[in-house]
Short mmCIF file of C-alpha atoms and ligand atoms in Angstrom, two decimals:
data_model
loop_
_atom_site.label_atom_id
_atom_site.label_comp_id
_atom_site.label_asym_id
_atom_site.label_seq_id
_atom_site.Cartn_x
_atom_site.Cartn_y
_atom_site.Cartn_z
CA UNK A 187 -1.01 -4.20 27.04
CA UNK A 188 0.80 -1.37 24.48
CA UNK A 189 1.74 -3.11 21.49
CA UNK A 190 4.73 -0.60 20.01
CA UNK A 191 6.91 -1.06 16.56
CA UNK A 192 10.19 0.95 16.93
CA UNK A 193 10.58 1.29 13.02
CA UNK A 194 13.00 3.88 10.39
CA UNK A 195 13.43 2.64 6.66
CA UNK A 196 17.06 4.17 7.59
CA UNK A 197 19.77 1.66 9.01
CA UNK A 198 21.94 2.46 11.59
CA UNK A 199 19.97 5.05 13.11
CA UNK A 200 19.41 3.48 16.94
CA UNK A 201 16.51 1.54 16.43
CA UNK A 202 17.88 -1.04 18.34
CA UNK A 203 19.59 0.85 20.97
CA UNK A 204 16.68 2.91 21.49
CA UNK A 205 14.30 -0.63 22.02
CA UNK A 206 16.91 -2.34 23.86
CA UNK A 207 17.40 0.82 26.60
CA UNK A 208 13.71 1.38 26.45
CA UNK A 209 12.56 -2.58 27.50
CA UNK A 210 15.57 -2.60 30.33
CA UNK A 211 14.18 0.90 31.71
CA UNK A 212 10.69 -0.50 31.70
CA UNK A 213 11.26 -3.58 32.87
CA UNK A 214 13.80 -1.65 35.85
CA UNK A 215 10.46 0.50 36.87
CA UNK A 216 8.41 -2.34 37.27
CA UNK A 217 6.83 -3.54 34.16
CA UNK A 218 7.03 -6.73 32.38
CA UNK A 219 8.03 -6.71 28.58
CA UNK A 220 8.08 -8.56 25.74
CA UNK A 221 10.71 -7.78 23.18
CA UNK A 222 10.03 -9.16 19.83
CA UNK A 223 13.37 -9.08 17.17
CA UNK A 224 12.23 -9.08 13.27
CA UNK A 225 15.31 -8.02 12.04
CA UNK A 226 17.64 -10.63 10.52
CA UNK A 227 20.44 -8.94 11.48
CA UNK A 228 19.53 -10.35 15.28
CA UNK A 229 21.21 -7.09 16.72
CA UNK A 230 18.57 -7.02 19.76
CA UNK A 231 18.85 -10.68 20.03
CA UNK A 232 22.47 -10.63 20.66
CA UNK A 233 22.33 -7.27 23.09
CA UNK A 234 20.38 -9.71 25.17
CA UNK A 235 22.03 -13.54 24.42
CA UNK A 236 25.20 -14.33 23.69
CA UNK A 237 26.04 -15.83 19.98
CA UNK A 238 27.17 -19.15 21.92
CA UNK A 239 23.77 -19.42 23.72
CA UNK A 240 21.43 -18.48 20.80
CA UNK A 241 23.52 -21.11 18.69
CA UNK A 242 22.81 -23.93 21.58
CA UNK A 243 19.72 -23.25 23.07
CA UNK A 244 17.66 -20.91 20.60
CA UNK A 245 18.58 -21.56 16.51
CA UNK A 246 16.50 -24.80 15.98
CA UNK A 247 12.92 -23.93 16.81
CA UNK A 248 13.57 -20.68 19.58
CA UNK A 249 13.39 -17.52 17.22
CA UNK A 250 10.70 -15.47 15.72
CA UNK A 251 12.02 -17.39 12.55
CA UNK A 252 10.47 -20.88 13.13
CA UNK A 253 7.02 -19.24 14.19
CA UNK A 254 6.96 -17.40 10.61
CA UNK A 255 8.23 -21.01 9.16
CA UNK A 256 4.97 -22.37 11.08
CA UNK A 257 3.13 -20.05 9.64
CA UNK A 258 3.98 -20.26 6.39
CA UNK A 259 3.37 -23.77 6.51
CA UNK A 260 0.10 -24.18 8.45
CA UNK A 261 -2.69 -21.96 8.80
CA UNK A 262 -3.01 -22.23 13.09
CA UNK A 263 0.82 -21.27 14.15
CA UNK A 264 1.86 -22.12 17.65
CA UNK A 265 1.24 -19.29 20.24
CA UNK A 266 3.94 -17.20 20.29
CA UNK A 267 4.73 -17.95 24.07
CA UNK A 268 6.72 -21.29 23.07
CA UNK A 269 8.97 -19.09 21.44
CA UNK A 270 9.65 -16.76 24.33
CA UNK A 271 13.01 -16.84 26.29
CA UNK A 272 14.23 -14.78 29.70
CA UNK A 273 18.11 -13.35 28.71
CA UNK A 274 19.63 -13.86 32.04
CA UNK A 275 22.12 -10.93 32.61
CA UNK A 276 19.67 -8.22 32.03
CA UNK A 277 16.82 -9.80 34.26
CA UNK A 278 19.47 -10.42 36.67
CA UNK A 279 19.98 -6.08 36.42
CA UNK A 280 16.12 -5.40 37.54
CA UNK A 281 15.60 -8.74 40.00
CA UNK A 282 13.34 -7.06 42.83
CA UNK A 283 11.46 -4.53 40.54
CA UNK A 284 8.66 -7.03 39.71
CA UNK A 285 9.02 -6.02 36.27
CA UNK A 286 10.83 -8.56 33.10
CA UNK A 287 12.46 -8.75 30.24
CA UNK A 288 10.80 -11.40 28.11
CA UNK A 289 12.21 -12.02 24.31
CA UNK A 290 11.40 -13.99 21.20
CA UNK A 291 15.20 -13.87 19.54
CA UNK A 292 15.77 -13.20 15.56
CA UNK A 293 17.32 -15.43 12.87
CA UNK A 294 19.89 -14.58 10.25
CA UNK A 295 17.76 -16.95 8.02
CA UNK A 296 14.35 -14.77 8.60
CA UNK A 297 15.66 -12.85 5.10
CA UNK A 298 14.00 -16.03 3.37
CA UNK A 299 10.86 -16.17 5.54
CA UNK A 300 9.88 -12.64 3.25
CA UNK A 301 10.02 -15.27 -0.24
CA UNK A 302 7.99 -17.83 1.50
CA UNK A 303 5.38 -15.38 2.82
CA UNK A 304 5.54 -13.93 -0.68
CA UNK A 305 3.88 -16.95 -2.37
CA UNK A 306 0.98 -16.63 0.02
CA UNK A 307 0.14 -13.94 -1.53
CA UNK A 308 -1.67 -13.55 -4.75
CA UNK A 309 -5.09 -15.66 -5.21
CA UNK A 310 -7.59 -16.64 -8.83
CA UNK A 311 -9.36 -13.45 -8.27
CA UNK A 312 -9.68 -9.84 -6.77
CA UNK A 313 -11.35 -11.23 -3.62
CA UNK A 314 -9.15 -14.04 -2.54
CA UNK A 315 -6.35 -11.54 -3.80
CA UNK A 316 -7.12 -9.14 -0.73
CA UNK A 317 -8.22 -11.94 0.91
CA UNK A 318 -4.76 -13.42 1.09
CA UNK A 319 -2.94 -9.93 1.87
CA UNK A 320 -4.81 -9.35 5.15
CA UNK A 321 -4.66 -13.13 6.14
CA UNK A 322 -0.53 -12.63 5.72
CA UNK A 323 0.47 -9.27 6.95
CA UNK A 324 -2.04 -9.80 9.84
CA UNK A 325 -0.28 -13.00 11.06
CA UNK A 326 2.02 -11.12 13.74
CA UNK A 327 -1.02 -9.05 14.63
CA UNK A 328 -3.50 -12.19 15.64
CA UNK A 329 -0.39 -13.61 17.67
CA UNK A 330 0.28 -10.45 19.82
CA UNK A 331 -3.33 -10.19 20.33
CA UNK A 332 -3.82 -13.35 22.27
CA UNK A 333 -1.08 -12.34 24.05
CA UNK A 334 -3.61 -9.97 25.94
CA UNK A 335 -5.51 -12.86 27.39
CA UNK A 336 -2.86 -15.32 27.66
CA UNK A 337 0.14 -13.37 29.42
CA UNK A 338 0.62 -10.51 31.44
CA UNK A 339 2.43 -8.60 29.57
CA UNK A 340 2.53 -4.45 29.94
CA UNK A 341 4.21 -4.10 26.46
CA UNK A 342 5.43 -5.76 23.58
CA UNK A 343 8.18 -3.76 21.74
CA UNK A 344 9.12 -5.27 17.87
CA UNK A 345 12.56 -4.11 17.41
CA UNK A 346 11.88 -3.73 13.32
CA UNK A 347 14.55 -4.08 10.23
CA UNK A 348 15.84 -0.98 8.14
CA UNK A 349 13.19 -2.04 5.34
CA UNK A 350 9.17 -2.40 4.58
CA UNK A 351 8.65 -6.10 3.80
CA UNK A 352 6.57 -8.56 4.34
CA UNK A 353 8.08 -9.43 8.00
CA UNK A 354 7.97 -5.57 8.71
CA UNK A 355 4.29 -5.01 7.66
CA UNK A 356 3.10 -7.65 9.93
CA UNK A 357 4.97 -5.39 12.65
CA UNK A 358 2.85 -2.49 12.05
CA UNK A 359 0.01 -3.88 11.26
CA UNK A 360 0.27 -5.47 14.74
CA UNK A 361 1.44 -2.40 16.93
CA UNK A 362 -1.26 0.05 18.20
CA UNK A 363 2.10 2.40 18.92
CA UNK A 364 5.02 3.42 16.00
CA UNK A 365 8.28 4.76 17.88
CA UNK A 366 10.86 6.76 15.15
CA UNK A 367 14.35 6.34 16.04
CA UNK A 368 15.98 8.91 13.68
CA UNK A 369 19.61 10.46 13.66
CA UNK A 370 19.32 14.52 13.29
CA UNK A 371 19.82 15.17 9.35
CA UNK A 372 18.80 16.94 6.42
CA UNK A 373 18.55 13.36 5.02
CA UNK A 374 16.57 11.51 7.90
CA UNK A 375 13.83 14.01 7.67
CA UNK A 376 13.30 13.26 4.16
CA UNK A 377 13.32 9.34 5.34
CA UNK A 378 10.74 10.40 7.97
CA UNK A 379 7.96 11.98 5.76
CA UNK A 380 8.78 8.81 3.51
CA UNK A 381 8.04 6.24 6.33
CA UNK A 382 5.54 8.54 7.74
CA UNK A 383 3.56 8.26 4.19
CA UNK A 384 4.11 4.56 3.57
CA UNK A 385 2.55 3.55 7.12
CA UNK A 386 -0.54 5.94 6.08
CA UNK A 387 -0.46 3.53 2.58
CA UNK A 388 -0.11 0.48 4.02
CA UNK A 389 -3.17 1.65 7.07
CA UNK A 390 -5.32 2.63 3.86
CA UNK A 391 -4.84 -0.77 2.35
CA UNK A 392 -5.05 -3.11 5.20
CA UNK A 393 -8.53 -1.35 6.44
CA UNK A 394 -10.02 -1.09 2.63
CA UNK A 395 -9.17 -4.93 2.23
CA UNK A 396 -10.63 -6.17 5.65
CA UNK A 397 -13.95 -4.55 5.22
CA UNK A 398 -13.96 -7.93 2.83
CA UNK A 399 -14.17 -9.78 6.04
CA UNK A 400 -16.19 -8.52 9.10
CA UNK A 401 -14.26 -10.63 11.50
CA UNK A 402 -10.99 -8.41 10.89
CA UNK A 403 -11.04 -5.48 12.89
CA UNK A 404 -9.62 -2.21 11.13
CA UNK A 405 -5.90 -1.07 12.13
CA UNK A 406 -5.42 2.73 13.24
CA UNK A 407 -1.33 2.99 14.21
CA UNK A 408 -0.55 5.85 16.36
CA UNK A 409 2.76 7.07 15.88
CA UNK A 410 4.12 8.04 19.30
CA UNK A 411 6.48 10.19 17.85
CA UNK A 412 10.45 10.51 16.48
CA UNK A 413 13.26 10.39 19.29
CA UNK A 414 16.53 11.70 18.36
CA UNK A 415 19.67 9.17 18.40
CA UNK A 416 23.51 10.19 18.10
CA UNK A 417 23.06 14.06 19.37
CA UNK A 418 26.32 15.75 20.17
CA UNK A 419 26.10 18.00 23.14
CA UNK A 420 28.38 20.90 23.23
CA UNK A 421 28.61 22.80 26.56
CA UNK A 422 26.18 20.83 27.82
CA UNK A 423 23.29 21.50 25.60
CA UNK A 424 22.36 19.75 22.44
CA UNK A 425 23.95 21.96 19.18
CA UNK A 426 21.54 24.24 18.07
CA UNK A 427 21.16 22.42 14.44
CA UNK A 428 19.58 19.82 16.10
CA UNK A 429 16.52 22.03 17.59
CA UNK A 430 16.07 22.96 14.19
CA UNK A 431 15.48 19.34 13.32
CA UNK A 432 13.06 19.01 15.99
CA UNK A 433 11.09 22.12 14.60
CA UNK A 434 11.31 20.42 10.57
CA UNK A 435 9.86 17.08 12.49
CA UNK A 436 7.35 19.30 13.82
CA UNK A 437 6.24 20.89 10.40
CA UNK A 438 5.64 17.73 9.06
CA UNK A 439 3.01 17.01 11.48
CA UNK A 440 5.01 13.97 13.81
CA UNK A 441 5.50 14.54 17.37
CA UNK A 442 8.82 14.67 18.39
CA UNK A 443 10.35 13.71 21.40
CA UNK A 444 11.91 16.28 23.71
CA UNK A 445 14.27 14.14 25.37
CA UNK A 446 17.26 12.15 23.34
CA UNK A 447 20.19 10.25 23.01
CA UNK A 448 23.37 11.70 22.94
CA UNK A 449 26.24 10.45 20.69
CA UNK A 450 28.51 7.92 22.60
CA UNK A 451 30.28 5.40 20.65
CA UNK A 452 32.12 4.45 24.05
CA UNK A 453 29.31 3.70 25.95
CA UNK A 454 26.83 2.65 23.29
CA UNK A 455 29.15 0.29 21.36
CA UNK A 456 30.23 -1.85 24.38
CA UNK A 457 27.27 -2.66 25.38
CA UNK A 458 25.40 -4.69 23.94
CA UNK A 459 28.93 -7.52 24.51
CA UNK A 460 28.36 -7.02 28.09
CA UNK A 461 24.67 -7.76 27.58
CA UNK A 462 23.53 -4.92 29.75
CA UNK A 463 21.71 -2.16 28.13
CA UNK A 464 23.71 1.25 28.87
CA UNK A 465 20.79 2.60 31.07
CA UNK A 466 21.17 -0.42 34.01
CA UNK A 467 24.54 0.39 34.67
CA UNK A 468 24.34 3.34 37.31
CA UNK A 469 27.51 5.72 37.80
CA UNK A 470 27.13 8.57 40.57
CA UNK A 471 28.70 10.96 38.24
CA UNK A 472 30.39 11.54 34.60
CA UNK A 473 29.15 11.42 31.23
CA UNK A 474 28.12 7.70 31.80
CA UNK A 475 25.65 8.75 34.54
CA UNK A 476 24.28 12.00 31.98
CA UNK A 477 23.89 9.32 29.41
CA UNK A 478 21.71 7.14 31.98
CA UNK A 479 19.73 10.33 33.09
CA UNK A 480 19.13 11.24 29.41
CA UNK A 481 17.59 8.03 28.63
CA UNK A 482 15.69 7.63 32.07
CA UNK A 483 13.83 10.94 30.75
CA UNK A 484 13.27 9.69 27.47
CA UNK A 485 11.69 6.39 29.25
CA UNK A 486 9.43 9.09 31.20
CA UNK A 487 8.48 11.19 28.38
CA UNK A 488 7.57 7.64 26.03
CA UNK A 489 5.21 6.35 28.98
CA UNK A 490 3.54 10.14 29.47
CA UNK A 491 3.11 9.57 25.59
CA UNK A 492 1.46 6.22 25.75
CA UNK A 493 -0.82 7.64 28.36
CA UNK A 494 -1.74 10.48 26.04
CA UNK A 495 -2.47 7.94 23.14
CA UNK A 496 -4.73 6.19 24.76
CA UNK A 497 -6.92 9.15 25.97
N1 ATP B 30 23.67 7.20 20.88
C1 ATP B 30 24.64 6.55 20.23
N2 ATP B 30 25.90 7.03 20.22
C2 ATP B 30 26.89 6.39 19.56
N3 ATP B 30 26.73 5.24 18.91
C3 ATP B 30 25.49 4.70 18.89
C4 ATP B 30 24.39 5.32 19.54
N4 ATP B 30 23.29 4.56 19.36
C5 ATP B 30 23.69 3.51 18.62
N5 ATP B 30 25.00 3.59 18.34
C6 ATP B 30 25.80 2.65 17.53
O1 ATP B 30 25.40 2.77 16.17
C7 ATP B 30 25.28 1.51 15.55
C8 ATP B 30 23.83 1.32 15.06
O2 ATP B 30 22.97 1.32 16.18
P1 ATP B 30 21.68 0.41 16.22
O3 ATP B 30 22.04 -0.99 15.92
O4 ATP B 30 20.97 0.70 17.47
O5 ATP B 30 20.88 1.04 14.98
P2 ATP B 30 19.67 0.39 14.14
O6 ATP B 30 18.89 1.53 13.61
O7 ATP B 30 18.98 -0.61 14.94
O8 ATP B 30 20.48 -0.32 12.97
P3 ATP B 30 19.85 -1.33 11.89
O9 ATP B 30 19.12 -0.46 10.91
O10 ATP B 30 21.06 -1.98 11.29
O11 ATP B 30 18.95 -2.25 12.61
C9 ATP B 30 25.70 0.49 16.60
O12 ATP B 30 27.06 0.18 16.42
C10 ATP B 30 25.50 1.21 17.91
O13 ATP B 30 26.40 0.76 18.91
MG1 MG B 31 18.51 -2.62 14.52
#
């Protein structure tokens, strides 16, 4: 089971575009995923469930929200499985491919779970100080990894916010794999060393605090690499400003994707209302059918990269 965190510090980059098109692909060749939404903003959530369903069936104890509330207020959560839901409209897109789309929904009130998870933290001395820091950002982590004995699962994909809390942190410290949405600017690749740097920090702590405890195994993140949202394609072919991007990713010593997404706002902004991800609708022809192919070689080149990671 690949455990992957699609994370940027950045908002509005296609973090959830990118996870939402990546599970449906999966799922569409066969495999059964688990999409996990941290982000209070519930985006993934509602490309999956309408805001009339989540409100009736989901809210009151079906979102990644109550299991963080249970965790805050007990030390043995419930397993995350009780939290799990099957959106209906997208399963009903790759019925016969044996694979799923599984998904434990968000919460516009998960912004507070960060302050109660806050005074967990802290403890009378150095020891239970560190103590306390791996026993809350490793929360998520503990969950997913039960997962591997209790479900079967291929991959669990955590759709992450634009920030690094508390709720974030568990994210990575959970995921074996880091996916970098990142739109193609001057700007982003400053973001990306940034991010790149902070998960390196926040490795270096987690490890140096769990040797503490010899049950806690250390955490070693692989990031997969960064996969380029919103490209415009002139004549065909990305512009060549956005190669150059590439190569600056490059310097900095993060993989970059070869395939991307191209910039749509017709075909990316509808559909998440129709509940579809863009890559199960199949056209024999037109830009909606290049935007499918684009993404169906992204989904190749991301599983060619998970098989490389774990060499
Ligand atoms: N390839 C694309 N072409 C055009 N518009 C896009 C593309 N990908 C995403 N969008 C649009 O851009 C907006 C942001 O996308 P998305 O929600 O995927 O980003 P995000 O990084 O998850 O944002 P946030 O940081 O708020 O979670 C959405 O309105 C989405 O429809
Ligand atoms: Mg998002």
């Amino acid at each position: 089971m690949d455990i992957v965190a699609v994370i940027n510090y950045k908002g509005g980059v296609g973090k959830t575009t990118v996870t939402s098109n990546l599970a449906a692909e999966l799922a569409f060749r066969g495999k059964k995923v688990l999409l996990i939404d941290t982000d209070a903003q519930a985006s993934l959530t509602f490309s999956f469930v309408t805001p009339d369903e989540w409100d009736d069936k989901y809210k009151e104890a079906k979102t990644i929200k109550s299991w963080f509330d249970a965790v805050s207020q007990s030390s043995e959560p419930p397993c995350l499985t009780s939290f799990v839901i099957a959106p209906r409209s997208a399963n009903e897109a790759v019925a016969g491919s044996g694979g799923r789309i599984d998904l434990i929904c968000s919460h516009l009130g998960l912004i507070n779970v960060d302050l109660e998870l806050a005074t967990l933290l802290g403890g009378v001395n150095i020891q239970q100080t560190k103590r306390n820091y791996i026993k809350v950002h490793g929360k998520l982590r503990s969950a997913i990894e039960e997962l591997k004995v209790t479900t079967d699962y291929d991959i669990v994909l955590i759709d992450c916010p634009p920030n690094f809390n508390i709720v974030t942190k568990n994210a990575i410290v959970a995921a074996e794999k880091i996916l970098i949405p990142a739109k193609p600017d001057y700007l982003s690749t400053l973001g990306i060393d940034y991010l790149h740097r902070s998960v390196n920090d926040l490795v270096r702590e987690f490890n140096e605090y769990a040797q503490l405890d010899g049950d806690i195994e250390e955490i070693s993140p692989d990031i997969l690499g960064v996969v380029l949202t919103m490209i415009q394609i002139t004549g065909g072919q990305p512009i060549a400003a956005q190669r150059q991007f590439i190569s600056q990713t490059r310097r900095l010593g993060i993989k970059a994707f070869e395939s991307f997404f191209r910039e749509n706002k017709t075909i990316f902004a509808d559909a998440p209302q129709n509940l579809r991800p863009v890559v199960l609708n199949h056209y024999s022809s037109g830009t909606h059918s290049d935007v499918v192919e684009e993404i169906e070689d992204f989904v190749t080149e991301f599983e060619a990269s998970l098989d490389e990671a774990e060499l």
